[in-house]
XYZ file of C-alpha atoms in Angstrom:
741
model
C 7.932 -31.412 -19.763
C 9.682 -33.888 -17.422
C 13.169 -34.208 -18.879
C 14.749 -37.514 -19.755
C 17.714 -36.630 -17.601
C 17.683 -37.516 -13.915
C 18.028 -33.902 -12.945
C 15.507 -32.614 -15.472
C 12.758 -30.202 -14.611
C 9.210 -31.528 -14.788
C 7.450 -29.405 -17.388
C 4.136 -31.249 -17.301
C 4.098 -33.229 -20.574
C 3.885 -36.952 -20.924
C 1.631 -39.933 -20.814
C 1.224 -43.139 -18.821
C 1.376 -46.685 -20.098
C -1.872 -48.688 -20.328
C -1.216 -50.573 -17.155
C -0.166 -47.459 -15.277
C -3.281 -45.645 -16.513
C -5.410 -48.373 -14.913
C -3.630 -47.829 -11.624
C -4.109 -44.057 -11.552
C -7.581 -42.764 -10.574
C -9.164 -39.510 -11.673
C -8.948 -36.715 -9.170
C -11.952 -34.416 -9.095
C -11.345 -30.734 -8.321
C -13.458 -27.604 -8.397
C -14.157 -27.106 -12.100
C -11.592 -29.619 -13.411
C -10.532 -33.268 -13.396
C -7.034 -34.700 -13.229
C -6.867 -37.967 -15.154
C -4.463 -40.014 -17.351
C -3.929 -38.891 -20.936
C -5.876 -40.754 -23.669
C -5.154 -41.320 -27.328
C -8.215 -39.252 -28.283
C -6.811 -36.189 -26.474
C -4.594 -35.405 -29.519
C -6.699 -32.590 -30.971
C -7.149 -30.858 -27.595
C -3.447 -31.202 -26.895
C -2.514 -29.634 -30.222
C -5.042 -26.800 -29.766
C -3.710 -25.726 -26.361
C -0.016 -26.631 -26.630
C 0.613 -24.966 -30.010
C 0.826 -21.523 -28.458
C 3.997 -19.368 -28.082
C 2.674 -17.908 -24.812
C 2.399 -21.407 -23.332
C 5.847 -22.534 -24.383
C 7.450 -19.256 -23.360
C 7.882 -20.291 -19.706
C 8.791 -23.910 -20.341
C 11.913 -25.704 -21.557
C 12.864 -25.350 -25.185
C 12.132 -29.062 -25.595
C 8.475 -28.133 -25.283
C 8.397 -27.066 -28.913
C 6.737 -24.282 -30.779
C 5.218 -24.834 -33.201
C 3.811 -27.869 -31.469
C 3.156 -30.297 -34.354
C 0.975 -33.386 -34.731
C 4.139 -35.524 -34.619
C 5.034 -33.956 -31.274
C 1.612 -34.724 -29.894
C 1.547 -38.273 -31.165
C 5.030 -38.937 -29.689
C 3.890 -37.593 -26.353
C 0.701 -39.619 -26.184
C 2.582 -42.735 -27.273
C 4.801 -42.397 -24.196
C 8.008 -41.620 -26.064
C 8.589 -38.228 -24.337
C 8.523 -38.939 -20.613
C 11.418 -40.194 -18.538
C 10.687 -43.614 -16.929
C 8.859 -43.397 -13.631
C 7.266 -40.007 -14.248
C 3.674 -39.600 -13.096
C 1.745 -37.227 -15.298
C -1.943 -36.327 -15.630
C -4.065 -34.325 -17.981
C -6.085 -31.331 -16.756
C -9.573 -31.856 -18.122
C -11.957 -28.883 -18.219
C -15.405 -29.152 -19.794
C -14.499 -32.490 -21.360
C -11.273 -31.329 -22.976
C -7.624 -31.853 -21.968
C -6.454 -28.246 -21.530
C -3.110 -28.757 -19.814
C -0.923 -31.110 -17.872
C 0.642 -31.565 -14.448
C 3.326 -34.074 -13.567
C 6.005 -35.130 -11.110
C 9.284 -36.810 -11.972
C 10.858 -38.707 -9.018
C 14.575 -38.518 -8.413
C 16.897 -41.486 -8.351
C 19.087 -43.197 -5.763
C 19.740 -40.883 -2.811
C 17.315 -38.381 -4.327
C 14.480 -40.877 -4.478
C 12.591 -38.956 -1.748
C 12.377 -35.918 -4.080
C 10.339 -35.199 -7.210
C 10.269 -32.377 -9.758
C 6.886 -30.726 -10.320
C 5.868 -29.303 -13.674
C 2.702 -28.049 -15.247
C 1.228 -26.031 -18.081
C -2.289 -24.772 -18.968
C -3.872 -23.580 -22.169
C -4.080 -19.817 -22.464
C -7.892 -19.893 -22.610
C -7.964 -20.976 -18.945
C -5.526 -18.344 -17.646
C -6.573 -15.754 -15.090
C -9.283 -17.916 -13.469
C -7.272 -19.448 -10.614
C -7.432 -22.887 -12.252
C -3.784 -23.790 -11.846
C -3.803 -22.755 -8.186
C -6.619 -25.193 -7.524
C -4.925 -27.910 -9.623
C -1.674 -27.700 -7.662
C -3.671 -27.579 -4.381
C -5.190 -30.951 -5.306
C -2.196 -32.597 -6.999
C 0.715 -31.646 -4.717
C -0.495 -33.295 -1.449
C -1.768 -36.322 -3.358
C 1.473 -36.964 -5.252
C 3.602 -36.447 -2.151
C 1.586 -39.075 -0.303
C 1.392 -41.438 -3.290
C 5.101 -41.340 -4.097
C 6.093 -41.171 -0.422
C 7.934 -37.862 -0.984
C 9.612 -35.685 1.555
C 10.248 -32.989 -0.995
C 8.400 -31.668 -4.085
C 10.323 -28.973 -5.958
C 9.792 -26.788 -8.993
C 11.840 -24.312 -11.029
C 10.389 -21.131 -12.507
C 11.874 -18.602 -14.944
C 12.247 -15.117 -13.491
C 9.477 -13.512 -15.578
C 6.877 -16.155 -14.838
C 5.297 -14.449 -11.786
C 2.013 -16.272 -12.351
C 3.591 -19.660 -11.805
C 5.535 -18.379 -8.759
C 2.282 -17.116 -7.217
C 0.664 -20.533 -7.807
C 3.437 -22.266 -5.925
C 3.572 -19.780 -3.068
C -0.224 -20.064 -2.632
C 0.135 -23.804 -2.202
C 2.734 -24.007 0.556
C 5.901 -23.926 -1.537
C 8.744 -21.846 -0.141
C 11.178 -20.006 -2.398
C 14.661 -21.355 -1.652
C 16.824 -19.315 -3.924
C 17.726 -18.100 -7.432
C 20.242 -19.408 -9.901
C 21.579 -16.300 -11.619
C 21.692 -16.334 -15.445
C 20.881 -20.034 -15.461
C 18.735 -20.129 -18.613
C 19.368 -18.673 -22.067
C 16.018 -18.561 -23.832
C 15.058 -16.809 -27.053
C 18.188 -14.644 -26.969
C 17.791 -13.469 -23.362
C 19.511 -14.615 -20.163
C 17.118 -15.452 -17.328
C 17.396 -16.273 -13.624
C 15.879 -19.539 -12.449
C 13.900 -19.472 -9.204
C 13.564 -22.674 -7.147
C 10.598 -23.483 -4.936
C 9.990 -26.490 -2.734
C 7.271 -27.966 -0.520
C 8.996 -30.035 2.208
C 7.982 -32.241 5.045
C 10.114 -34.230 7.520
C 7.650 -37.026 8.330
C 5.450 -39.299 6.267
C 1.818 -39.637 7.259
C 2.055 -43.386 7.965
C 4.753 -46.149 7.896
C 6.000 -46.701 4.372
C 7.026 -49.895 2.622
C 10.430 -49.956 1.016
C 9.010 -48.846 -2.375
C 5.883 -46.799 -3.194
C 3.107 -48.927 -4.587
C 2.893 -47.220 -7.923
C 6.644 -47.758 -8.444
C 6.289 -51.504 -7.573
C 3.348 -51.841 -9.919
C 5.274 -50.155 -12.728
C 8.260 -52.426 -12.146
C 6.060 -55.508 -12.144
C 4.223 -54.399 -15.275
C 7.420 -53.808 -17.198
C 8.925 -57.127 -16.164
C 5.776 -59.054 -16.926
C 5.468 -60.443 -13.391
C 1.775 -59.469 -13.083
C -1.090 -59.745 -15.518
C -4.236 -57.629 -15.750
C -4.632 -55.434 -12.706
C -7.470 -56.556 -10.372
C -10.110 -53.911 -9.730
C -9.248 -53.875 -6.008
C -5.769 -52.573 -6.867
C -6.729 -49.935 -9.365
C -7.430 -47.319 -6.749
C -3.853 -46.254 -5.979
C -5.079 -43.612 -3.547
C -6.858 -44.514 -0.363
C -10.103 -42.708 0.330
C -8.457 -40.834 3.169
C -5.768 -39.386 0.918
C -8.275 -38.368 -1.706
C -10.406 -36.637 0.923
C -7.436 -34.750 2.309
C -6.586 -33.329 -1.087
C -10.177 -32.509 -1.782
C -10.536 -30.741 1.555
C -7.672 -28.391 0.711
C -9.207 -27.563 -2.684
C -12.668 -27.178 -1.135
C -11.389 -24.817 1.559
C -9.843 -22.554 -1.092
C -13.054 -22.688 -3.131
C -15.217 -21.744 -0.159
C -12.783 -18.928 0.707
C -13.087 -17.561 -2.825
C -16.901 -17.488 -2.485
C -16.921 -15.797 0.937
C -14.367 -13.209 -0.125
C -16.026 -12.604 -3.491
C -16.695 -9.211 -5.006
C -20.096 -9.264 -3.286
C -18.450 -8.728 0.096
C -16.317 -5.894 -1.277
C -19.435 -4.203 -2.699
C -21.345 -4.622 0.544
C -18.517 -3.190 2.686
C -17.952 -0.277 0.341
C -21.711 0.363 0.020
C -22.163 0.256 3.777
C -19.357 2.771 4.282
C -20.910 5.156 1.779
C -24.380 4.706 3.267
C -23.185 5.286 6.832
C -21.190 8.351 5.714
C -24.311 9.893 4.254
C -26.422 8.965 7.273
C -23.918 10.488 9.716
C -23.436 13.513 7.437
C -19.787 12.534 7.026
C -18.988 12.624 10.726
C -15.449 11.475 9.842
C -14.899 14.952 8.419
C -17.059 17.100 10.720
C -15.812 15.374 13.820
C -12.168 14.890 12.993
C -10.840 17.235 15.722
C -13.289 15.730 18.221
C -11.848 12.288 17.365
C -8.354 13.513 18.094
C -9.406 15.119 21.376
C -11.270 12.055 22.648
C -8.462 9.725 21.698
C -6.098 11.164 24.337
C -8.746 12.092 26.894
C -10.899 9.581 28.678
C -11.924 8.001 31.960
C -10.695 4.762 33.455
C -12.286 2.496 36.074
C -11.902 -0.934 37.645
C -14.496 -2.251 35.189
C -13.162 -0.608 32.002
C -10.091 0.764 30.320
C -9.414 4.314 29.053
C -10.355 5.431 25.571
C -6.714 5.435 24.573
C -6.186 1.928 25.898
C -9.311 0.745 24.019
C -7.925 2.411 20.880
C -4.579 0.671 21.424
C -6.292 -2.685 21.900
C -8.359 -2.319 18.695
C -5.341 -1.030 16.820
C -3.406 -4.119 17.972
C -5.944 -6.221 16.110
C -6.057 -3.992 13.047
C -2.295 -3.566 12.697
C -1.187 -7.086 11.729
C 1.068 -8.346 8.990
C -1.571 -7.195 6.510
C -0.290 -3.620 7.039
C 2.979 -4.662 5.445
C 2.361 -7.765 3.308
C -1.226 -6.756 2.505
C -0.222 -3.354 1.081
C 2.517 -4.955 -1.014
C 0.032 -7.502 -2.349
C -2.374 -4.707 -3.316
C 0.393 -2.984 -5.275
C 1.464 -6.252 -6.918
C -1.969 -7.237 -8.153
C -3.701 -3.889 -8.510
C -0.836 -1.506 -9.332
C 0.018 1.681 -7.453
C -3.535 2.953 -8.002
C -4.733 0.401 -5.454
C -3.355 2.726 -2.754
C -5.840 5.438 -3.681
C -8.786 3.043 -3.407
C -7.406 1.812 -0.100
C -7.599 5.419 1.089
C -11.192 5.618 -0.139
C -12.049 2.477 1.812
C -10.369 3.889 4.890
C -12.253 7.192 4.580
C -15.678 5.487 4.191
C -14.814 2.759 6.663
C -14.411 5.336 9.473
C -18.179 5.872 9.532
C -18.766 2.101 9.539
C -16.443 1.760 12.504
C -18.311 4.536 14.282
C -21.625 2.671 13.910
C -20.395 -0.771 15.052
C -18.322 0.512 17.961
C -21.062 2.836 19.224
C -23.477 -0.104 19.151
C -20.969 -2.113 21.153
C -20.891 0.593 23.793
C -24.689 0.984 23.920
C -25.304 -2.718 24.443
C -22.273 -3.637 26.572
C -22.645 -5.482 29.866
C -20.527 -6.703 32.795
C -19.223 -10.221 33.194
C -19.000 -12.224 36.386
C -15.759 -10.460 37.377
C -17.258 -7.008 36.840
C -15.419 -6.271 33.569
C -17.053 -4.641 30.597
C -17.885 -6.993 27.728
C -19.472 -6.249 24.418
C -19.298 -6.714 20.679
C -21.370 -7.970 17.748
C -22.756 -10.967 19.576
C -24.099 -8.753 22.348
C -25.716 -6.123 20.133
C -27.092 -8.648 17.715
C -28.949 -10.369 20.557
C -30.153 -7.254 22.313
C -31.008 -5.076 19.325
C -32.213 -7.746 16.913
C -33.522 -10.301 19.375
C -31.914 -13.138 17.427
C -30.071 -15.362 19.873
C -29.084 -17.918 17.190
C -27.622 -15.203 14.991
C -25.540 -13.855 17.909
C -24.416 -17.382 18.836
C -23.337 -18.014 15.261
C -21.189 -14.906 15.295
C -19.666 -15.771 18.671
C -18.738 -19.288 17.611
C -17.261 -18.110 14.334
C -15.134 -15.562 16.196
C -13.909 -18.073 18.810
C -12.820 -20.478 16.063
C -11.294 -17.869 13.775
C -9.606 -15.600 16.357
C -8.778 -18.282 18.900
C -7.564 -21.174 16.823
C -7.030 -20.312 13.151
C -5.487 -16.865 12.727
C -2.908 -16.857 15.608
C -0.846 -19.510 13.871
C -0.624 -17.431 10.709
C 0.733 -14.440 12.591
C 3.205 -16.653 14.446
C 4.400 -18.116 11.186
C 5.067 -14.588 9.883
C 7.123 -13.803 12.976
C 9.232 -16.972 12.583
C 9.815 -16.349 8.898
C 10.795 -12.724 9.449
C 13.305 -13.626 12.180
C 14.875 -16.341 10.024
C 15.123 -13.964 7.016
C 16.787 -11.365 9.165
C 19.387 -13.642 10.779
C 20.129 -16.104 7.991
C 23.823 -15.893 7.025
C 24.727 -13.742 10.061
C 27.252 -14.669 12.725
C 24.390 -15.491 15.079
C 22.589 -18.081 12.919
C 24.962 -18.981 10.132
C 23.691 -20.329 6.811
C 20.983 -22.485 8.475
C 21.691 -25.462 6.229
C 22.516 -28.052 8.813
C 20.660 -30.364 11.188
C 19.584 -29.800 14.779
C 17.489 -31.915 17.178
C 16.718 -34.409 14.464
C 15.328 -31.738 12.099
C 16.699 -29.068 9.752
C 18.243 -25.968 11.330
C 15.419 -23.787 9.917
C 12.746 -26.063 11.454
C 14.482 -26.150 14.798
C 14.821 -22.361 14.847
C 11.176 -21.888 13.879
C 10.139 -24.251 16.681
C 12.232 -22.305 19.161
C 10.779 -19.014 17.963
C 7.280 -20.416 18.306
C 7.930 -21.504 21.872
C 9.411 -18.121 22.801
C 6.470 -16.222 21.294
C 4.006 -18.541 23.033
C 5.674 -18.008 26.430
C 5.612 -14.202 25.982
C 1.955 -14.390 24.944
C 1.127 -16.490 27.975
C 2.616 -13.842 30.282
C 0.367 -11.211 28.694
C -2.954 -13.070 28.358
C -2.821 -14.793 31.743
C -2.646 -11.315 33.235
C -6.215 -10.573 32.008
C -7.762 -7.647 30.117
C -5.957 -4.987 32.160
C -2.531 -6.420 31.294
C -3.507 -6.700 27.613
C -4.612 -3.047 27.661
C -1.421 -1.864 29.447
C 0.799 -3.814 27.021
C -1.026 -2.508 23.992
C -0.941 1.060 25.350
C 2.850 0.979 25.337
C 3.742 -1.213 22.339
C 1.227 -0.121 19.691
C 2.137 3.622 19.615
C 5.832 2.782 19.687
C 5.785 0.319 16.807
C 3.494 2.478 14.640
C 5.594 5.600 15.251
C 8.851 3.769 14.429
C 7.414 2.356 11.192
C 5.988 5.708 10.077
C 9.254 7.465 10.931
C 11.191 5.005 8.787
C 8.813 5.634 5.863
C 9.326 9.421 6.298
C 13.102 8.915 6.280
C 12.852 6.891 3.031
C 10.711 9.632 1.445
C 13.178 12.372 2.472
C 16.055 10.437 0.981
C 14.002 9.899 -2.233
C 12.461 13.367 -2.153
C 12.915 13.843 -5.899
C 10.688 10.833 -6.549
C 7.790 11.887 -4.321
C 5.890 13.967 -6.941
C 6.285 11.125 -9.436
C 5.002 8.646 -6.824
C 1.825 10.603 -6.199
C 1.335 11.009 -9.922
C 1.574 7.251 -10.459
C -0.936 6.568 -7.656
C -3.601 8.927 -9.023
C -2.997 8.179 -12.709
C -3.206 4.430 -12.027
C -6.299 4.805 -9.843
C -8.269 6.481 -12.654
C -6.866 4.503 -15.596
C -4.833 7.294 -17.189
C -1.337 5.918 -16.575
C 0.432 4.533 -19.664
C 1.514 1.283 -18.053
C -1.051 0.715 -15.321
C -4.091 2.367 -16.946
C -5.578 -0.902 -18.168
C -5.562 -2.194 -14.569
C -8.067 0.354 -13.186
C -10.594 -2.365 -12.350
C -8.013 -4.401 -10.484
C -6.816 -1.243 -8.712
C -10.314 -0.692 -7.356
C -10.800 -4.349 -6.443
C -7.466 -4.894 -4.708
C -7.373 -1.481 -3.030
C -10.768 -1.965 -1.461
C -10.132 -5.619 -0.594
C -6.843 -4.879 1.159
C -8.321 -1.791 2.758
C -10.998 -3.993 4.324
C -8.340 -6.493 5.393
C -6.114 -3.833 6.900
C -8.539 -1.632 8.856
C -11.247 -4.295 9.506
C -14.065 -1.733 9.378
C -17.329 -3.667 9.438
C -15.750 -6.983 10.260
C -16.797 -6.892 13.891
C -13.336 -7.066 15.406
C -12.984 -3.464 16.673
C -16.226 -3.419 18.732
C -14.838 -5.901 21.275
C -12.166 -3.484 22.433
C -14.493 -0.513 22.057
C -16.965 -2.029 24.535
C -14.241 -2.306 27.185
C -13.733 1.451 27.352
C -14.990 3.593 30.255
C -16.852 6.561 28.769
C -19.785 8.779 29.724
C -21.456 8.504 26.334
C -21.263 5.626 23.734
C -20.595 8.046 20.872
C -17.269 8.999 22.429
C -15.873 5.561 21.735
C -17.431 5.611 18.301
C -15.428 8.727 17.516
C -12.240 7.204 18.849
C -12.611 3.984 16.812
C -13.393 6.002 13.683
C -10.026 7.677 14.260
C -8.468 4.187 14.499
C -9.446 3.538 10.885
C -7.851 6.814 9.799
C -4.691 6.012 11.644
C -4.422 2.443 10.373
C -5.152 3.164 6.726
C -4.021 6.771 6.231
C -0.896 6.484 8.354
C 0.471 2.910 8.718
C -0.691 1.443 5.387
C 0.269 4.646 3.604
C 3.705 4.499 5.242
C 4.198 1.005 3.840
C 3.051 2.112 0.357
C 5.339 5.155 0.299
C 8.258 3.136 1.570
C 7.805 0.726 -1.394
C 6.853 3.147 -4.121
C 9.393 5.830 -3.316
C 12.166 3.219 -3.607
C 10.708 1.520 -6.706
C 11.115 -1.872 -5.064
C 8.020 -3.621 -6.267
C 6.553 -5.667 -9.128
C 3.133 -5.304 -10.723
C 1.815 -8.529 -12.235
C -0.187 -8.765 -15.429
C -3.796 -9.932 -15.003
C -3.091 -12.465 -17.732
C -1.787 -15.662 -16.137
C 1.771 -16.439 -17.376
C 2.308 -13.056 -19.008
C 5.310 -10.854 -18.215
C 4.910 -8.366 -15.318
C 3.551 -4.946 -16.179
C 6.349 -3.456 -14.044
C 9.332 -5.292 -12.570
C 11.450 -3.325 -10.151
C 12.352 -6.238 -7.921
C 12.892 -9.382 -10.054
C 12.759 -12.689 -8.211
C 11.066 -11.376 -5.064
C 7.480 -12.507 -4.410
C 4.877 -10.013 -3.268
C 4.860 -9.432 0.474
C 7.113 -8.087 3.165
C 10.118 -8.458 0.863
C 9.020 -5.328 -0.984
C 9.256 -3.269 2.198
C 12.511 -4.915 3.199
C 14.037 -4.089 -0.161
C 12.721 -0.517 0.076
C 14.608 0.081 3.334
C 17.649 -1.836 2.110
C 17.845 0.267 -1.018
C 18.586 3.470 0.913
C 19.866 2.111 4.225
C 21.933 -0.995 3.388
C 22.045 -3.571 6.136
C 18.880 -2.276 7.814
C 16.054 -3.561 5.590
C 15.602 -7.146 6.689
C 16.205 -6.454 10.371
C 13.942 -3.376 10.652
C 11.001 -4.881 8.802
C 11.402 -8.138 10.764
C 11.169 -6.242 14.040
C 8.118 -4.360 12.752
C 6.475 -7.630 11.709
C 7.196 -9.143 15.158
C 5.458 -6.281 16.961
C 2.603 -6.050 14.460
C 1.959 -9.785 14.506
C 2.404 -10.289 18.236
C -0.016 -7.554 19.230
C -2.470 -8.928 16.685
C -2.329 -12.349 18.325
C -2.969 -10.659 21.646
C -5.981 -8.896 20.194
C -7.237 -12.132 18.702
C -7.188 -13.694 22.149
C -9.215 -10.850 23.647
C -11.820 -11.152 20.866
C -12.084 -14.905 21.386
C -12.325 -14.555 25.194
C -15.102 -11.935 24.904
C -17.150 -14.232 22.674
C -16.460 -17.182 24.935
C -17.819 -15.079 27.811
C -20.950 -14.441 25.750
C -21.386 -18.167 25.116
C -20.929 -18.790 28.862
C -23.720 -16.227 29.556
C -21.218 -13.877 31.270
C -20.671 -16.497 34.002
C -17.250 -17.223 35.480
C -16.139 -20.525 33.995
C -12.334 -20.606 34.424
C -11.910 -24.039 32.831
C -13.199 -22.920 29.444
C -10.999 -19.774 29.609
C -7.998 -21.930 30.444
C -8.714 -24.200 27.493
C -8.882 -21.138 25.234
C -5.618 -19.755 26.575
C -3.796 -23.045 26.191
C -5.325 -23.541 22.769
C -4.145 -20.236 21.382
C -0.669 -20.762 22.895
C -0.500 -24.199 21.231
C -1.608 -22.761 17.903
C 1.180 -20.196 18.084
C 3.772 -22.945 18.368
C 2.081 -25.018 15.704
C 1.733 -22.086 13.326
C 5.315 -20.991 13.731
C 6.669 -24.455 13.019
C 4.329 -25.540 10.211
C 3.328 -24.133 6.825
C 0.438 -21.658 7.124
C -1.160 -21.884 3.655
C -4.232 -23.855 4.742
C -4.433 -21.913 8.000
C -4.579 -18.638 6.037
C -7.475 -19.977 3.973
C -9.345 -21.264 7.027
C -8.720 -18.049 8.934
C -9.956 -16.015 5.995
C -13.116 -18.081 6.019
C -13.656 -17.299 9.705
C -13.031 -13.610 9.283
C -15.171 -13.507 6.157
C -18.060 -15.083 7.999
C -17.644 -12.543 10.779
C -17.760 -9.694 8.249
C -20.907 -10.989 6.526
C -22.726 -11.581 9.817
C -21.696 -8.238 11.290
C -22.167 -5.928 8.305
C -25.680 -7.215 7.674
C -26.529 -6.785 11.379
C -25.318 -3.158 11.659
C -27.178 -2.190 8.492
C -30.364 -3.458 10.156
C -29.809 -2.081 13.700
C -27.998 1.183 12.917
C -30.691 3.469 14.369
C -29.457 3.533 18.018
C -25.968 4.582 16.818
C -27.497 7.430 14.781
C -29.603 8.574 17.750
C -26.491 8.524 19.949
C -24.601 10.673 17.455
C -27.327 13.318 17.302
C -27.661 13.277 21.075
C -23.922 13.691 21.542
C -23.749 16.600 19.080
C -26.768 18.291 20.719
C -25.183 18.185 24.159
C -21.870 19.399 22.838
C -23.558 22.454 21.310
C -24.998 23.243 24.782
C -21.487 23.176 26.224
C -22.018 19.993 28.223
C -19.885 16.930 28.747
C -22.323 14.483 27.110
C -23.971 11.728 29.149
C -26.215 8.964 27.907
C -29.865 8.270 28.748
C -31.192 5.409 26.501
C -34.791 5.830 27.743
C -34.853 9.453 26.625
C -33.811 8.368 23.150
C -36.200 5.408 23.007
C -33.407 2.843 22.915
C -34.435 -0.515 24.449
C -32.335 -3.245 26.112
C -29.430 -0.865 26.919
C -29.473 -2.335 30.455
C -26.029 -1.149 31.576
C -26.689 2.522 30.691
C -30.225 2.421 32.146
C -28.838 1.126 35.453
C -26.081 3.731 35.472
C -28.593 6.496 34.882
C -30.760 5.236 37.790
C -27.749 5.067 40.113
C -26.756 8.637 39.275
C -30.209 10.062 40.100
């Protein structure tokens, strides 16, 4: 593990001296404990370290076979370089692995090398991701580090994913840097960097001073008051990050996937598969609709909802589904899109039925409104509204802004405009300064749009969303035409992988189902309660009209945009498929050294149109992410209006607008790992609250569908009378009916 040389890579092996062990507390994580190594850990160490699969991704000095002499030397402290901090990973009372950090020397004293390993019995459970989430922020604070770096062999995708999930950025690849077991390998470097320490630092970190004093004999037994090297505040910060990821894993468990898929199937049966029977009606209503001072047209409402659905998940999310579920995940994403169309019909029709007008005479509606009016549960509606304000207004915008900043930097790095971006500017690195400038520019543009109100948001979305979607789909078609000879093979891989018959991907059928459905939910948002906000703003003569339009939105998002991303990647062969076994070699590797995400799509374009890939995908990400931020604001404002009881309270709206603008700047400039997890928690809570509600109060949407179809058969332009259908609390429609008489 940590090498004896000053430039050695920390591989995660080594022990602490007795005095150092007293200074280092145990860190408690979710399902594990990080603590100093003990002499009685020898048998556990030998059991887990003596494994060729474990040593495969580490330095050759981590031996195999791992003998008793090796273990005894390690526990006696004869393996580690001086100054290395290393802890055992204890699970169920046994030391199953190790994680450590080796500080640099002299001018590199602000940097440390991270290393870790874990016994094969614990692979595939997300343990190491949680371990690094706890250890990395702690060790950076404890050792007063500005930079924590790690090196990963090219085939070790599991370790790369662990680092990327914990805020490490991939900085580059050293080509043919390692010769291991007769094969040349590239070495990928990752780093987690900060430019400020959390509080003023003394000239030397405490644990280094204590070690120096212990070795020189200047201090005796360590007093109990000095044994806790971490302050309570630092421990809590590390634990908060681990807890957030743990909560996120619970909310986005398989239970939510089953509920969303089950609801889609149930609503499809209840509506007699209206997404098939009414497809042409969806298309007709999408381009035809009324507009008024109070509401927007059906197409504008569609564009507003599509702005929220078409985020970076349409690019990075699809790539992630392929990476973890194989090409077969695309088929199950289609299934989720097909079934999700009926779910979208139900929730968006309910939003229309129970919509109202705010103090300025504009239509407002969404889950909070129909939960209160149809279920009569004010607290339930308020819980949804607050969750949406927090998630859409303050958590998720920063993530989208970060994606914009990263995409711009990736596109212009090394060009004549930006140069190599390896210098300093305004007291910070060139990359940080550029990200700050991008964040400010995006925030100013967003301010121009959102301060113009709902109408300006609708007008902007009406122009931008069709343009960006059409351009992206057109590029995918061009890629497919150029790779026309691979199209039949591509469809074959998708279907064979989906049903477990493909030679390479067949064993991943379960993961294909899981990741396809999960990313389908993320991409089209059917059932999450986001689409109904825009649907309620539409001016229509019958609520079912907007239900049809929003069902079409699911088709367009999943079947067109997500499919375009998938075809662009698969037709070019620019993707990797990871093994479900942590640390194992990829099942398929067509793009070595590139992590899952937008890079797959960029490489797909670059493969057939050199020089276009990074720029084109970066532009697409900008439009996708910016319109999503815009939609987030509208969702948050609608729920703020609900909390304000539809009264005009400009101060609260101003706070929301300034807050989302600030979060855009913050998100563009800072790392978004924790923000992603927090945002996922907010969206997950929205999905749970909304999907349960629409399953309970679906009846009005079904009555509206039958009423709409009945009037269409009579050759009428359907209108809505809630009293005739026995629907209560549809106050807006009741008043409109009375005014028309």
